[in-house]
C-alpha atoms as a printed R data frame, in Angstrom:
    type eleno elety resid chain resno       x       y      z
1   ATOM     1    CA   MET     A     1 -12.267 -42.049 43.905
2   ATOM     2    CA   ARG     A     2 -10.698 -39.265 45.892
3   ATOM     3    CA   VAL     A     3 -10.028 -39.958 49.419
4   ATOM     4    CA   GLY     A     4  -8.752 -37.050 51.588
5   ATOM     5    CA   LEU     A     5  -7.747 -33.560 51.035
6   ATOM     6    CA   ASN     A     6  -4.704 -32.629 48.957
7   ATOM     7    CA   PRO     A     7  -2.413 -30.676 50.893
8   ATOM     8    CA   ASN     A     8  -1.719 -28.013 48.228
9   ATOM     9    CA   LYS     A     9  -5.031 -27.075 47.877
10  ATOM    10    CA   ASP     A    10  -5.261 -23.345 48.388
11  ATOM    11    CA   THR     A    11  -1.423 -22.958 49.115
12  ATOM    12    CA   LYS     A    12   0.147 -20.055 47.162
13  ATOM    13    CA   LEU     A    13   2.796 -20.829 45.304
14  ATOM    14    CA   ILE     A    14   6.179 -19.211 46.559
15  ATOM    15    CA   ARG     A    15   8.228 -17.236 44.372
16  ATOM    16    CA   ASN     A    16  11.785 -18.094 43.782
17  ATOM    17    CA   GLU     A    17  14.742 -16.070 42.776
18  ATOM    18    CA   PHE     A    18  14.407 -15.829 39.319
19  ATOM    19    CA   ILE     A    19  13.920 -12.767 37.705
20  ATOM    20    CA   HIS     A    20  15.124 -13.445 33.820
21  ATOM    21    CA   HIS     A    21  13.596 -15.482 31.357
22  ATOM    22    CA   ILE     A    22  15.064 -16.963 28.419
23  ATOM    23    CA   VAL     A    23  12.788 -18.532 25.874
24  ATOM    24    CA   ILE     A    24  14.478 -20.524 23.037
25  ATOM    25    CA   PRO     A    25  12.311 -22.253 20.584
26  ATOM    26    CA   VAL     A    26  14.229 -24.908 18.314
27  ATOM    27    CA   TYR     A    27  13.281 -26.208 14.996
28  ATOM    28    CA   ILE     A    28  15.508 -28.827 13.559
29  ATOM    29    CA   PRO     A    29  13.487 -31.135 11.609
30  ATOM    30    CA   ASN     A    30  16.618 -33.204 10.142
31  ATOM    31    CA   GLN     A    31  20.324 -32.835  9.747
32  ATOM    32    CA   GLU     A    32  20.139 -32.661  5.680
33  ATOM    33    CA   ASP     A    33  20.619 -29.870  3.311
34  ATOM    34    CA   TYR     A    34  19.673 -26.461  4.863
35  ATOM    35    CA   PHE     A    35  19.941 -28.265  8.219
36  ATOM    36    CA   LYS     A    36  23.060 -30.171  7.842
37  ATOM    37    CA   GLY     A    37  25.151 -27.931 10.111
38  ATOM    38    CA   SER     A    38  22.238 -26.671 12.454
39  ATOM    39    CA   PHE     A    39  22.701 -29.360 15.174
40  ATOM    40    CA   ASP     A    40  26.423 -28.115 15.773
41  ATOM    41    CA   VAL     A    41  25.138 -24.607 15.877
42  ATOM    42    CA   LEU     A    42  22.584 -25.598 18.213
43  ATOM    43    CA   LYS     A    43  25.230 -26.725 20.916
44  ATOM    44    CA   LEU     A    44  27.484 -23.625 20.144
45  ATOM    45    CA   HIS     A    45  24.381 -21.690 21.151
46  ATOM    46    CA   PHE     A    46  23.571 -23.427 24.235
47  ATOM    47    CA   GLU     A    47  27.345 -23.437 25.740
48  ATOM    48    CA   SER     A    48  27.288 -20.053 25.330
49  ATOM    49    CA   VAL     A    49  23.909 -19.696 27.207
50  ATOM    50    CA   PHE     A    50  25.253 -21.726 30.185
51  ATOM    51    CA   LYS     A    51  28.468 -19.980 30.079
52  ATOM    52    CA   THR     A    52  27.212 -16.264 30.303
53  ATOM    53    CA   VAL     A    53  24.093 -16.323 32.317
54  ATOM    54    CA   HIS     A    54  23.462 -15.673 35.794
55  ATOM    55    CA   SER     A    55  22.069 -17.996 38.337
56  ATOM    56    CA   GLN     A    56  18.807 -15.780 38.606
57  ATOM    57    CA   THR     A    57  18.005 -17.025 34.905
58  ATOM    58    CA   PHE     A    58  15.113 -19.116 34.008
59  ATOM    59    CA   ILE     A    59  15.607 -21.315 30.923
60  ATOM    60    CA   SER     A    60  12.810 -22.345 28.665
61  ATOM    61    CA   VAL     A    61  13.322 -24.259 25.678
62  ATOM    62    CA   ILE     A    62  10.671 -25.341 22.932
63  ATOM    63    CA   ASN     A    63  11.361 -28.385 20.923
64  ATOM    64    CA   ASN     A    64   9.088 -27.218 18.024
65  ATOM    65    CA   GLY     A    65   9.252 -30.380 16.289
66  ATOM    66    CA   CYS     A    66  12.809 -31.508 16.088
67  ATOM    67    CA   CYS     A    67  14.144 -34.763 14.956
68  ATOM    68    CA   LYS     A    68  15.281 -37.543 17.655
69  ATOM    69    CA   ASP     A    69  18.729 -36.445 18.131
70  ATOM    70    CA   VAL     A    70  17.939 -33.105 18.732
71  ATOM    71    CA   LYS     A    71  15.098 -34.104 20.960
72  ATOM    72    CA   ASP     A    72  17.498 -35.928 23.014
73  ATOM    73    CA   TYR     A    73  20.112 -33.853 22.887
74  ATOM    74    CA   LEU     A    74  17.031 -31.096 24.725
75  ATOM    75    CA   ASP     A    75  15.990 -34.085 27.093
76  ATOM    76    CA   GLU     A    76  19.739 -34.729 28.565
77  ATOM    77    CA   LEU     A    77  19.967 -30.906 29.170
78  ATOM    78    CA   PHE     A    78  16.971 -30.770 31.310
79  ATOM    79    CA   HIS     A    79  17.974 -33.861 33.240
80  ATOM    80    CA   LEU     A    80  20.878 -32.600 33.414
81  ATOM    81    CA   ASN     A    81  19.579 -29.449 35.026
82  ATOM    82    CA   LYS     A    82  21.266 -27.365 32.998
83  ATOM    83    CA   ILE     A    83  17.947 -25.704 31.553
84  ATOM    84    CA   ASN     A    84  14.748 -25.234 33.696
85  ATOM    85    CA   GLU     A    85  11.984 -26.319 31.351
86  ATOM    86    CA   ILE     A    86  11.685 -28.340 28.198
87  ATOM    87    CA   ILE     A    87   8.455 -28.389 26.048
88  ATOM    88    CA   HIS     A    88   8.144 -30.830 23.439
89  ATOM    89    CA   THR     A    89   5.426 -30.359 20.800
90  ATOM    90    CA   ASP     A    90   4.799 -30.773 16.801
91  ATOM    91    CA   ASN     A    91   5.826 -27.975 14.374
92  ATOM    92    CA   ILE     A    92   3.117 -24.913 15.677
93  ATOM    93    CA   GLY     A    93   5.346 -22.254 14.292
94  ATOM    94    CA   LYS     A    94   7.854 -20.229 15.796
95  ATOM    95    CA   ILE     A    95   5.734 -17.333 17.215
96  ATOM    96    CA   ASN     A    96   3.641 -19.705 18.951
97  ATOM    97    CA   ALA     A    97   6.171 -21.896 20.372
98  ATOM    98    CA   ILE     A    98   7.379 -18.668 21.968
99  ATOM    99    CA   LEU     A    99   4.133 -17.918 23.475
100 ATOM   100    CA   LYS     A   100   4.258 -21.332 25.039
101 ATOM   101    CA   GLY     A   101   7.521 -21.104 26.659
102 ATOM   102    CA   MET     A   102   6.086 -17.688 27.916
103 ATOM   103    CA   LEU     A   103   3.169 -19.565 29.506
104 ATOM   104    CA   GLY     A   104   2.598 -19.798 33.485
105 ATOM   105    CA   HIS     A   105   6.184 -17.353 34.084
106 ATOM   106    CA   SER     A   106   6.106 -13.955 35.634
107 ATOM   107    CA   PHE     A   107   9.749 -12.725 35.504
108 ATOM   108    CA   GLN     A   108  11.015  -8.892 35.349
109 ATOM   109    CA   PHE     A   109  12.633  -9.439 32.191
110 ATOM   110    CA   ILE     A   110  11.967 -12.141 29.088
111 ATOM   111    CA   THR     A   111  14.860 -13.046 26.650
112 ATOM   112    CA   ILE     A   112  13.533 -14.150 23.334
113 ATOM   113    CA   THR     A   113  16.494 -16.023 21.139
114 ATOM   114    CA   ASP     A   114  16.829 -17.638 18.236
115 ATOM   115    CA   CYS     A   115  18.956 -20.900 18.544
116 ATOM   116    CA   ASP     A   116  21.738 -19.895 16.368
117 ATOM   117    CA   VAL     A   117  22.759 -16.983 18.706
118 ATOM   118    CA   LEU     A   118  26.467 -17.062 20.412
119 ATOM   119    CA   PHE     A   119  26.475 -14.636 23.465
120 ATOM   120    CA   GLU     A   120  29.339 -12.714 24.590
121 ATOM   121    CA   PRO     A   121  30.167 -12.138 28.207
122 ATOM   122    CA   ASN     A   122  28.266  -9.445 30.485
123 ATOM   123    CA   TRP     A   123  25.388  -9.287 27.888
124 ATOM   124    CA   GLN     A   124  22.782  -9.545 30.852
125 ATOM   125    CA   GLN     A   125  24.146  -6.645 32.569
126 ATOM   126    CA   ALA     A   126  24.875  -4.401 29.668
127 ATOM   127    CA   THR     A   127  21.103  -5.342 29.359
128 ATOM   128    CA   TYR     A   128  19.906  -4.154 32.524
129 ATOM   129    CA   ASP     A   129  22.707  -1.181 32.391
130 ATOM   130    CA   ILE     A   130  20.308   0.207 29.485
131 ATOM   131    CA   PHE     A   131  16.902  -0.295 31.262
132 ATOM   132    CA   ASN     A   132  18.384   1.248 34.520
133 ATOM   133    CA   ALA     A   133  19.440   4.193 32.693
134 ATOM   134    CA   PHE     A   134  16.479   4.453 30.680
135 ATOM   135    CA   PRO     A   135  12.728   4.156 32.044
136 ATOM   136    CA   LYS     A   136  11.285   4.141 28.704
137 ATOM   137    CA   ALA     A   137  13.299   1.315 27.129
138 ATOM   138    CA   GLY     A   138  10.775  -1.366 26.652
139 ATOM   139    CA   VAL     A   139  13.285  -3.998 24.611
140 ATOM   140    CA   VAL     A   140  16.714  -3.989 24.365
141 ATOM   141    CA   GLY     A   141  18.752  -5.894 21.562
142 ATOM   142    CA   LEU     A   142  22.487  -7.011 21.337
143 ATOM   143    CA   THR     A   143  23.742  -6.800 17.910
144 ATOM   144    CA   PRO     A   144  23.817  -3.201 16.461
145 ATOM   145    CA   THR     A   145  22.360  -3.033 12.755
146 ATOM   146    CA   ILE     A   146  22.116  -0.115 10.621
147 ATOM   147    CA   LYS     A   147  18.883  -1.724  9.365
148 ATOM   148    CA   THR     A   148  16.840  -1.231 12.106
149 ATOM   149    CA   ASN     A   149  17.146   2.698 12.268
150 ATOM   150    CA   TYR     A   150  13.539   3.538 11.568
151 ATOM   151    CA   ILE     A   151  12.023   0.478 12.130
152 ATOM   152    CA   LEU     A   152   9.150   1.358 15.130
153 ATOM   153    CA   THR     A   153  11.508   3.885 16.410
154 ATOM   154    CA   SER     A   154   9.774   7.281 15.235
155 ATOM   155    CA   ASN     A   155   8.677   7.675 19.164
156 ATOM   156    CA   VAL     A   156  12.260   7.868 20.546
157 ATOM   157    CA   LEU     A   157  13.521   9.724 17.534
158 ATOM   158    CA   PHE     A   158  10.735  12.221 17.437
159 ATOM   159    CA   ARG     A   159  11.288  12.749 21.258
160 ATOM   160    CA   HIS     A   160  14.864  13.821 20.955
161 ATOM   161    CA   PHE     A   161  14.530  15.778 17.560
162 ATOM   162    CA   PHE     A   162  16.055  18.609 18.869
163 ATOM   163    CA   SER     A   163  18.373  17.033 21.629
164 ATOM   164    CA   LYS     A   164  21.890  17.223 21.792
165 ATOM   165    CA   LYS     A   165  21.593  13.563 23.502
166 ATOM   166    CA   MET     A   166  20.830  11.910 20.286
167 ATOM   167    CA   LYS     A   167  23.441  11.831 17.228
168 ATOM   168    CA   PHE     A   168  23.732  10.189 13.820
169 ATOM   169    CA   SER     A   169  26.785   8.390 14.750
170 ATOM   170    CA   LYS     A   170  29.381   6.384 12.715
171 ATOM   171    CA   VAL     A   171  29.171   2.630 13.231
172 ATOM   172    CA   VAL     A   172  31.739   1.898 16.311
173 ATOM   173    CA   ASP     A   173  32.390  -1.821 15.341
174 ATOM   174    CA   GLU     A   174  32.007  -2.302 11.556
175 ATOM   175    CA   LYS     A   175  33.501  -5.935 11.623
176 ATOM   176    CA   SER     A   176  31.089  -7.404 14.315
177 ATOM   177    CA   MET     A   177  28.461  -5.677 12.271
178 ATOM   178    CA   GLN     A   178  29.773  -7.388  9.027
179 ATOM   179    CA   LEU     A   179  29.650 -10.674 10.870
180 ATOM   180    CA   PHE     A   180  26.013 -10.278 11.348
181 ATOM   181    CA   TYR     A   181  25.015  -8.998  7.948
182 ATOM   182    CA   LYS     A   182  27.123 -11.958  6.604
183 ATOM   183    CA   SER     A   183  25.071 -14.467  8.486
184 ATOM   184    CA   VAL     A   184  21.669 -13.256  7.086
185 ATOM   185    CA   GLY     A   185  23.419 -13.450  3.337
186 ATOM   186    CA   ASN     A   186  23.423  -9.255  3.112
187 ATOM   187    CA   GLU     A   187  27.366  -8.659  3.548
188 ATOM   188    CA   ASP     A   188  27.600  -7.371  0.049
189 ATOM   189    CA   LYS     A   189  24.998  -4.751  0.650
190 ATOM   190    CA   PHE     A   190  26.817  -3.944  4.116
191 ATOM   191    CA   ILE     A   191  30.037  -3.553  2.215
192 ATOM   192    CA   ALA     A   192  28.890  -1.341 -0.263
193 ATOM   193    CA   GLU     A   193  26.917   0.957  2.222
194 ATOM   194    CA   LYS     A   194  29.518   4.141  2.062
195 ATOM   195    CA   ASN     A   195  27.508   5.957  5.128
196 ATOM   196    CA   LYS     A   196  27.487   3.696  7.840
197 ATOM   197    CA   ARG     A   197  25.662   5.404 10.641
198 ATOM   198    CA   TYR     A   198  22.996   4.710 12.957
199 ATOM   199    CA   PHE     A   199  21.267   6.901 15.591
200 ATOM   200    CA   VAL     A   200  23.311   6.641 19.318
201 ATOM   201    CA   LEU     A   201  21.454   7.900 22.361
202 ATOM   202    CA   GLN     A   202  23.365   9.168 25.235
203 ATOM   203    CA   LYS     A   203  22.799   9.453 28.980
204 ATOM   204    CA   GLU     A   204  25.350  10.453 31.202
205 ATOM   205    CA   ASN     A   205  28.282   7.963 30.499
206 ATOM   206    CA   LEU     A   206  26.047   5.524 28.776
207 ATOM   207    CA   LYS     A   207  25.360   5.272 24.914
208 ATOM   208    CA   VAL     A   208  22.857   3.116 22.976
209 ATOM   209    CA   CYS     A   209  22.114   2.451 19.701
210 ATOM   210    CA   VAL     A   210  18.361   3.254 18.806
211 ATOM   211    CA   GLY     A   211  16.288  -0.026 16.916
212 ATOM   212    CA   CYS     A   212  16.298  -3.143 17.934
213 ATOM   213    CA   GLY     A   213  16.147  -6.448 15.720
214 ATOM   214    CA   HIS     A   214  14.049  -9.335 16.988
215 ATOM   215    CA   TYR     A   215  16.609 -12.875 16.873
216 ATOM   216    CA   VAL     A   216  17.645 -11.539 20.014
217 ATOM   217    CA   ALA     A   217  16.240  -9.264 22.617
218 ATOM   218    CA   THR     A   218  15.234  -8.586 26.199
219 ATOM   219    CA   TYR     A   219  11.906  -7.514 26.643
220 ATOM   220    CA   LYS     A   220   9.992  -5.843 30.196
221 ATOM   221    CA   SER     A   221   7.900  -8.568 30.673
222 ATOM   222    CA   ASP     A   222   4.677  -6.454 31.322
223 ATOM   223    CA   ILE     A   223   4.035  -5.697 27.931
224 ATOM   224    CA   PHE     A   224   3.032  -9.413 27.332
225 ATOM   225    CA   LYS     A   225   0.059  -9.037 29.020
226 ATOM   226    CA   VAL     A   226  -1.498  -7.768 25.684
227 ATOM   227    CA   VAL     A   227  -0.004 -10.188 23.424
228 ATOM   228    CA   LYS     A   228  -2.503 -12.378 21.449
229 ATOM   229    CA   LYS     A   229  -2.814 -16.172 22.589
230 ATOM   230    CA   SER     A   230  -1.659 -17.949 19.295
231 ATOM   231    CA   SER     A   231  -0.471 -16.933 15.507
232 ATOM   232    CA   GLN     A   232  -0.871 -17.957 12.098
233 ATOM   233    CA   PHE     A   233   2.279 -17.758 11.108
234 ATOM   234    CA   LYS     A   234   4.788 -20.718 11.138
235 ATOM   235    CA   MET     A   235   8.051 -17.854 10.665
236 ATOM   236    CA   ALA     A   236   8.417 -14.566 12.177
237 ATOM   237    CA   GLY     A   237   5.940 -13.117  9.849
238 ATOM   238    CA   ASP     A   238   3.467 -11.570 12.650
239 ATOM   239    CA   MET     A   239   6.517 -11.079 14.913
240 ATOM   240    CA   LYS     A   240   6.057  -7.356 14.593
241 ATOM   241    CA   LYS     A   241   2.161  -7.511 15.323
242 ATOM   242    CA   HIS     A   242   2.356  -9.594 18.478
243 ATOM   243    CA   PHE     A   243   5.779  -8.089 19.911
244 ATOM   244    CA   ASP     A   244   7.229  -5.380 18.512
245 ATOM   245    CA   GLU     A   245   4.218  -2.979 18.182
246 ATOM   246    CA   LYS     A   246   2.910  -3.837 21.698
247 ATOM   247    CA   LEU     A   247   6.096  -1.738 22.838
248 ATOM   248    CA   LEU     A   248   4.403   1.414 21.318
249 ATOM   249    CA   GLN     A   249   0.976   1.206 22.856
250 ATOM   250    CA   PHE     A   250   3.134   1.604 26.094
251 ATOM   251    CA   GLY     A   251   5.474   4.220 24.535
252 ATOM   252    CA   LEU     A   252   8.435   2.399 24.984
253 ATOM   253    CA   TRP     A   253  11.636   2.374 23.479
254 ATOM   254    CA   ARG     A   254  13.387   0.185 21.045
255 ATOM   255    CA   LEU     A   255  17.207   0.585 22.014
256 ATOM   256    CA   ASN     A   256  20.475  -1.821 21.505
257 ATOM   257    CA   THR     A   257  23.438  -2.020 23.448
258 ATOM   258    CA   LEU     A   258  26.195  -0.044 21.862
259 ATOM   259    CA   ALA     A   259  28.698  -2.776 21.918
260 ATOM   260    CA   ASN     A   260  28.119  -6.069 19.862
261 ATOM   261    CA   TYR     A   261  27.147  -8.674 22.719
262 ATOM   262    CA   ALA     A   262  25.923 -11.535 20.368
263 ATOM   263    CA   PHE     A   263  26.668 -13.299 16.782
264 ATOM   264    CA   HIS     A   264  24.167 -14.656 14.521
265 ATOM   265    CA   MET     A   265  25.650 -18.182 13.223
266 ATOM   266    CA   GLY     A   266  23.281 -19.179 10.856
267 ATOM   267    CA   ASN     A   267  22.859 -22.693  9.824
268 ATOM   268    CA   SER     A   268  26.767 -22.979  9.512
269 ATOM   269    CA   PRO     A   269  29.148 -23.554 11.885
270 ATOM   270    CA   GLU     A   270  32.482 -21.375 11.307
271 ATOM   271    CA   PRO     A   271  36.012 -21.829 13.359
272 ATOM   272    CA   TRP     A   272  35.681 -18.090 14.557
273 ATOM   273    CA   MET     A   273  32.671 -19.287 16.542
274 ATOM   274    CA   TYR     A   274  34.538 -22.297 17.997
275 ATOM   275    CA   ASP     A   275  37.124 -19.981 19.095
276 ATOM   276    CA   LYS     A   276  35.051 -17.526 20.682
277 ATOM   277    CA   ASN     A   277  33.129 -20.167 22.432
278 ATOM   278    CA   ALA     A   278  36.351 -21.786 23.263
279 ATOM   279    CA   ASN     A   279  37.553 -18.141 25.166
280 ATOM   280    CA   LEU     A   280  34.582 -17.648 27.187
281 ATOM   281    CA   PRO     A   281  34.381 -17.852 30.815
282 ATOM   282    CA   GLN     A   282  33.611 -21.224 32.224
283 ATOM   283    CA   LYS     A   283  30.493 -19.787 34.219
284 ATOM   284    CA   ASN     A   284  28.998 -16.343 34.976
285 ATOM   285    CA   ASN     A   285  28.745 -15.632 38.851
286 ATOM   286    CA   SER     A   286  28.277 -12.275 38.811
287 ATOM   287    CA   ILE     A   287  25.030 -11.134 40.907
288 ATOM   288    CA   PRO     A   288  22.811  -8.613 38.462
289 ATOM   289    CA   ASN     A   289  22.331  -4.967 39.325
290 ATOM   290    CA   VAL     A   290  18.920  -4.292 38.423
291 ATOM   291    CA   LYS     A   291  16.708  -1.119 39.797
292 ATOM   292    CA   PRO     A   292  13.190  -1.614 40.029
293 ATOM   293    CA   PHE     A   293  11.141   0.020 37.526
294 ATOM   294    CA   GLN     A   294   7.556   1.172 37.192
295 ATOM   295    CA   LYS     A   295   5.278  -1.075 35.394
296 ATOM   296    CA   PRO     A   296   4.410   0.646 32.359
297 ATOM   297    CA   LYS     A   297   1.015   2.364 31.494
298 ATOM   298    CA   GLU     A   298  -0.724   2.214 28.280
299 ATOM   299    CA   LEU     A   299  -0.880   5.150 25.946
300 ATOM   300    CA   SER     A   300  -4.414   6.852 25.430
301 ATOM   301    CA   PHE     A   301  -5.971   6.544 21.827
302 ATOM   302    CA   LEU     A   302  -4.801   9.985 21.011
303 ATOM   303    CA   ASN     A   303  -1.470   9.775 22.452
304 ATOM   304    CA   HIS     A   304  -0.707   6.735 20.691
305 ATOM   305    CA   PHE     A   305  -1.794   7.999 17.584
306 ATOM   306    CA   PHE     A   306   0.125  11.233 17.740
307 ATOM   307    CA   THR     A   307   3.221   9.695 19.040
308 ATOM   308    CA   ASN     A   308   3.352   6.874 16.939
309 ATOM   309    CA   THR     A   309   0.796   7.087 14.018
310 ATOM   310    CA   ILE     A   310   1.472  10.233 12.436
311 ATOM   311    CA   THR     A   311   5.647  10.432 13.455
312 ATOM   312    CA   SER     A   312   6.044   7.326 11.694
313 ATOM   313    CA   LYS     A   313   4.377   8.938  8.767
314 ATOM   314    CA   PHE     A   314   6.756  11.390  8.617
315 ATOM   315    CA   PHE     A   315   9.877   9.259  8.860
316 ATOM   316    CA   LYS     A   316   8.719   7.084  5.860
317 ATOM   317    CA   ILE     A   317   9.314  10.136  3.764
318 ATOM   318    CA   ILE     A   318  12.939  10.107  2.139
319 ATOM   319    CA   LYS     A   319  13.718  13.798  2.220
320 ATOM   320    CA   PHE     A   320  12.539  14.079  5.776
321 ATOM   321    CA   ARG     A   321  14.983  11.152  6.896
322 ATOM   322    CA   ARG     A   322  17.744  12.918  5.100
323 ATOM   323    CA   PHE     A   323  16.990  15.855  6.634
324 ATOM   324    CA   PHE     A   324  16.618  14.724 10.201
325 ATOM   325    CA   GLU     A   325  20.260  12.853  9.558
326 ATOM   326    CA   LYS     A   326  21.942  15.731  8.551
327 ATOM   327    CA   LEU     A   327  20.107  17.805 11.702
328 ATOM   328    CA   LYS     A   328  21.784  14.968 13.987
329 ATOM   329    CA   GLN     A   329  24.966  13.678 12.118
330 ATOM   330    CA   ASP     A   330  28.211  13.349 14.474
331 ATOM   331    CA   GLU     A   331  31.219  14.706 12.620
332 ATOM   332    CA   SER     A   332  33.468  13.523 14.907
């Protein structure tokens, strides 16, 4: 039976100092075949996280059906206070694992990252700089790619149709971009691509890329109030529907840092990854510079229809794309 009154009853939760939430789903069911090198990659990933994040970062890790060695490693990180939360579950799928990690938290930003990402220094502040400069930014990625030029970007492209602030420009860091394409098995396609260009948007002295992937990306957390609670897919088959398309409901843009602030390692570690990780500073002690922003409001049905649905149909037409690229091409 219950005796007395619980002293915490009706006590409000005291908000802490965290502003940034990192959600990391981990799925390494064994250390054989495809997953043979994944544990080593995972360790590189976490080392880069711990060295590059600031103290106002809350880290949630979801063990999505890992083998015992990986589970024990994640538990050790939690007991050493290197991560703030560990959730153990069977393999419920990547999206459901992400949703589970988001549950019960309300921070200003949420970074959703795969567990094979190698972070570079100052990636958080570079992300905040974009959110600070572009109120319409809804998600910011860290790895520029040419393949995201037209993926759910029609709203920002159409908005700058006649603007001189956006150019179709040559890739700044081809070497880093080539490493990304190599990590996903498309290096030959990248090398064969003659016109390596992406859309670059400029505001004052800050330049950003239009478009963003989702292997690592930082979102304004308010958009997740309209995200569904579960997915039927194990991998990323429902990623656009659950996360990416939600931005369009708020009229927000998909942007990316112009410089490369993260590397995709894949499932096999290479010497350059260890070198980069060894050269990272021991700890990021910087205080984040973040401006407050207004909560985004959902677009009306008609506004959403014309801003996203109609404009996206134009950008699916190859001839229209080529015309637009020529109109925006930066000859410098």
